[in-house]
PDB file of C-alpha atoms in Angstrom:
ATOM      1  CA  UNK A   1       0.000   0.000   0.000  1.00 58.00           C
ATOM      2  CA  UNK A   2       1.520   3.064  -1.252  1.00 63.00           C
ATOM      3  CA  UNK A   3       0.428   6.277  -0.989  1.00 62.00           C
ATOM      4  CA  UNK A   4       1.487   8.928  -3.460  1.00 66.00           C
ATOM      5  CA  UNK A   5       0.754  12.787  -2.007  1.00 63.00           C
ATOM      6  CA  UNK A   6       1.977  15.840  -3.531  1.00 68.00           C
ATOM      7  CA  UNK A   7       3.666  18.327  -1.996  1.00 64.00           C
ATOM      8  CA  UNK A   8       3.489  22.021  -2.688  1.00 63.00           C
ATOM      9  CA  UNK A   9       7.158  23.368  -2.279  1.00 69.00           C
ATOM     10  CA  UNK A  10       7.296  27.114  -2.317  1.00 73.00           C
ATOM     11  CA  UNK A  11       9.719  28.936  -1.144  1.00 69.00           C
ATOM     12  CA  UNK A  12       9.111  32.199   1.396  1.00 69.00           C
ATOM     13  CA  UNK A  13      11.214  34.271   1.887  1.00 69.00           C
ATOM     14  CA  UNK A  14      11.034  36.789   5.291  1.00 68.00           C
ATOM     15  CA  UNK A  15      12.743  39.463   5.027  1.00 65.00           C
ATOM     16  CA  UNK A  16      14.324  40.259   8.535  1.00 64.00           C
ATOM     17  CA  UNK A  17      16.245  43.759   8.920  1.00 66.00           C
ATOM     18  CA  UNK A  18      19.869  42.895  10.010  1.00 74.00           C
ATOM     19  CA  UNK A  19      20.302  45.099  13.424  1.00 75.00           C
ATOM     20  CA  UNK A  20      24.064  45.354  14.334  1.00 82.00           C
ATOM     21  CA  UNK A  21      24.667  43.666  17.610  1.00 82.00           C
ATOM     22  CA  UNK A  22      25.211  46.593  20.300  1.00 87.00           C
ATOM     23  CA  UNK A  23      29.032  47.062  21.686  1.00 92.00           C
ATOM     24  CA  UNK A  24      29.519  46.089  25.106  1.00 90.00           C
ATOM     25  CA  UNK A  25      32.849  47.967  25.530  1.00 93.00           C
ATOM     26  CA  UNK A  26      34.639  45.096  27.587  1.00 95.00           C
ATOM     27  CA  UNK A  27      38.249  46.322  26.564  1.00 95.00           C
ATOM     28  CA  UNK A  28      37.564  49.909  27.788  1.00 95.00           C
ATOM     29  CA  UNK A  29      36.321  48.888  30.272  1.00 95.00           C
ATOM     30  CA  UNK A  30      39.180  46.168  31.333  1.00 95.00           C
ATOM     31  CA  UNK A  31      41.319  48.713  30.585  1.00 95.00           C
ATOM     32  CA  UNK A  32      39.716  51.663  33.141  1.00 94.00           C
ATOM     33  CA  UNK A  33      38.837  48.454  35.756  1.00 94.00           C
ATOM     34  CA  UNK A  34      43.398  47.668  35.223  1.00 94.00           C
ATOM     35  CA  UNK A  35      44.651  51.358  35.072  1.00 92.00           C
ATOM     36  CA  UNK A  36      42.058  53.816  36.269  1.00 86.00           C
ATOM     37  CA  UNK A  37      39.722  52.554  38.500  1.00 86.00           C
ATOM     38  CA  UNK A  38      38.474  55.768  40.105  1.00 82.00           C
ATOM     39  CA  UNK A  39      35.865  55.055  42.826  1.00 86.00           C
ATOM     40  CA  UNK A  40      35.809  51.530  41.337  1.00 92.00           C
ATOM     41  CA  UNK A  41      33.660  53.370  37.918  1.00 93.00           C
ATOM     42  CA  UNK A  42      36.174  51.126  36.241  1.00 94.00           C
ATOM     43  CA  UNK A  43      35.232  47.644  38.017  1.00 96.00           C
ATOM     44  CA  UNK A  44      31.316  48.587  37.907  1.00 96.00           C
ATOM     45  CA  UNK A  45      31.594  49.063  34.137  1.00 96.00           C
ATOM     46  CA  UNK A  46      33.646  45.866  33.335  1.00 96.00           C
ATOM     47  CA  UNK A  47      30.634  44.145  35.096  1.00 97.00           C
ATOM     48  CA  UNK A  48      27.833  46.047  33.098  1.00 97.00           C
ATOM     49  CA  UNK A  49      30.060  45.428  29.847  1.00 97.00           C
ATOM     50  CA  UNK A  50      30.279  41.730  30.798  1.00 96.00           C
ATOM     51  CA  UNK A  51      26.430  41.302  31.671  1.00 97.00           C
ATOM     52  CA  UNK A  52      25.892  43.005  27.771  1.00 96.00           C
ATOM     53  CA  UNK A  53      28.355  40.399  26.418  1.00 95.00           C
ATOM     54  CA  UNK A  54      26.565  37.495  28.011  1.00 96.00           C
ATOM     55  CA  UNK A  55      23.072  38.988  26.753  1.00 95.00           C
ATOM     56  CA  UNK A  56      23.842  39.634  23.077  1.00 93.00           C
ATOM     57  CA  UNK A  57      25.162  35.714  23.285  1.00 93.00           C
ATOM     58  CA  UNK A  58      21.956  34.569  24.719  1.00 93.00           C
ATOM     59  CA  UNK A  59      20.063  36.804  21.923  1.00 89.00           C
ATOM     60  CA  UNK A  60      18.719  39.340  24.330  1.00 92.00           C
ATOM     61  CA  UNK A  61      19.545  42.589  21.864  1.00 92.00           C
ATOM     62  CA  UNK A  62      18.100  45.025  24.172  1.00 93.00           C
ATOM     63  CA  UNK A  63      19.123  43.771  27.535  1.00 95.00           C
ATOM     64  CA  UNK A  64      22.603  44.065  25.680  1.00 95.00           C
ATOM     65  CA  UNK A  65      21.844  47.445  24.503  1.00 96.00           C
ATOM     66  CA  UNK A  66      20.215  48.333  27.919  1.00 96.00           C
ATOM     67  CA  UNK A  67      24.131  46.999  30.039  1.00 97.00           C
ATOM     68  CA  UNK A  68      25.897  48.437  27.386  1.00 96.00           C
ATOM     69  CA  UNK A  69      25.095  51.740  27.391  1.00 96.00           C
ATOM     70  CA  UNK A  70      25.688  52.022  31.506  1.00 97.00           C
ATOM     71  CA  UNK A  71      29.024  50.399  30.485  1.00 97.00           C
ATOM     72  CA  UNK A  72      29.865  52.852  28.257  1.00 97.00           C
ATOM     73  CA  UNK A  73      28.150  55.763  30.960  1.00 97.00           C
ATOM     74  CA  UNK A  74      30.421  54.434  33.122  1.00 96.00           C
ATOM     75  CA  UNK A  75      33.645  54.036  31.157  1.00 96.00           C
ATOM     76  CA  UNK A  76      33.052  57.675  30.123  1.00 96.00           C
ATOM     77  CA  UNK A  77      32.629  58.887  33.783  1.00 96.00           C
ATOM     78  CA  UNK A  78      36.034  57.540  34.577  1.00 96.00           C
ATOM     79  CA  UNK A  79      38.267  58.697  31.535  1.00 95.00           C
ATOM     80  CA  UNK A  80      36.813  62.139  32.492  1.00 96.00           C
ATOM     81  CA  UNK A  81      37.560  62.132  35.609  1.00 95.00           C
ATOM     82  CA  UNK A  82      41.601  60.338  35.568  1.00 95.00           C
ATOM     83  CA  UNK A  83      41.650  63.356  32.538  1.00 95.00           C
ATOM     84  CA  UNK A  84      40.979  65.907  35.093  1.00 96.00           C
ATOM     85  CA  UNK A  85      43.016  64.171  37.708  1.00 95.00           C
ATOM     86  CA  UNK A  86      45.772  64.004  35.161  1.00 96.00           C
ATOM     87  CA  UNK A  87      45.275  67.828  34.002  1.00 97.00           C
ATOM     88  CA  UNK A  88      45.323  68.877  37.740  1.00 98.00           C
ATOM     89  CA  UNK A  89      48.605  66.920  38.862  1.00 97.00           C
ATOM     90  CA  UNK A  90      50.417  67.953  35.968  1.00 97.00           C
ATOM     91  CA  UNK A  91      49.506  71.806  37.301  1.00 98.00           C
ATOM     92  CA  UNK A  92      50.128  71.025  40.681  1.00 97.00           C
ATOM     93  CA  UNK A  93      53.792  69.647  39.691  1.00 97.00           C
ATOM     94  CA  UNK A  94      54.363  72.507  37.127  1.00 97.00           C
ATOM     95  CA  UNK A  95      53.713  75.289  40.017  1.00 97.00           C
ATOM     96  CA  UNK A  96      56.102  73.463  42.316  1.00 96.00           C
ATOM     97  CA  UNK A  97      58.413  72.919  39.712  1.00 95.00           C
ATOM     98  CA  UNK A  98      58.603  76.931  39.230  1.00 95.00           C
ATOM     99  CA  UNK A  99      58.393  77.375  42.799  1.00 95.00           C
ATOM    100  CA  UNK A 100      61.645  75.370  43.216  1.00 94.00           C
ATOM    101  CA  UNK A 101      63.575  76.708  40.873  1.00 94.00           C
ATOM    102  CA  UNK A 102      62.210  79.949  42.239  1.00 93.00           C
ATOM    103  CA  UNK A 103      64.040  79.860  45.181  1.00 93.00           C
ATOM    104  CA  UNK A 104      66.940  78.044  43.835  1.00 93.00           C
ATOM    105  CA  UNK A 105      67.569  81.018  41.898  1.00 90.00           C
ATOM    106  CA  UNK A 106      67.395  83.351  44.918  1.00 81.00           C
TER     107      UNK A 106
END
C-alpha cells in the first residue's frame, strides 16, 4: 500500500532587517577596571560590559543594549575624571616645579 501525495514546495522568503549587535565595551572597560579605576567606575563598568556580552550571546539585543550603554556611561565617567586628575597633577607639579627653581635662583 503506497500512498502517493503531492507536496506544494514554495519557497518564502522573510525578510528580517539585520540590526548590528550593540558594543559592550569590555576592553575599555578592562582597561579603566586595570589602570584607572576611580571610585571603582572602572570595576562597575567591566561588570555592566560583561552582563551586555553574556546577553547579546543569549540573543537578548536590548538587555545588551540596555548593560551596554551604563558600560559605556560608566567608562566615560572615569576617563573624564583620571583626565581631570591628570590635568590637575600635571599643574600642581608645574607650580612646584617653578616654585623650586624659584628659590633656587634666589
Amino acid at each position: 500500500m503506497t500512498s502517493t501525495a503531492q507536496y506544494n514546495q514554495e519557497a518564502c522568503l522573510v525578510a528580517v532587517p539585520s540590526v548590528p549587535p550593540p558594543q559592550d565595551h569590555v576592553l575599555w572597560s578592562f582597561f579603566n577596571a586595570m589602570f584607572c579605576n576611580h571610585c571603582c567606575l572602572g570595576f562597575v563598568a567591566l561588570v555592566y560590559s560583561i552582563k551586555a556580552r553574556d546577553r547579546k550571546v543569549l540573543g537578548d539585543v536590548e538587555g545588551a543594549r540596555h548593560y551596554a550603554s551604563k558600560a559605556k556611561t560608566c567608562n566615560i565617567i572615569v576617563s573624564v575624571l583620571i583626565g581631570i586628575s591628570i590635568l590637575i597633577s600635571l599643574i600642581v607639579i608645574i607650580t612646584q616645579f617653578a616654585m623650586i627653581v624659584a628659590v633656587i635662583s634666589h
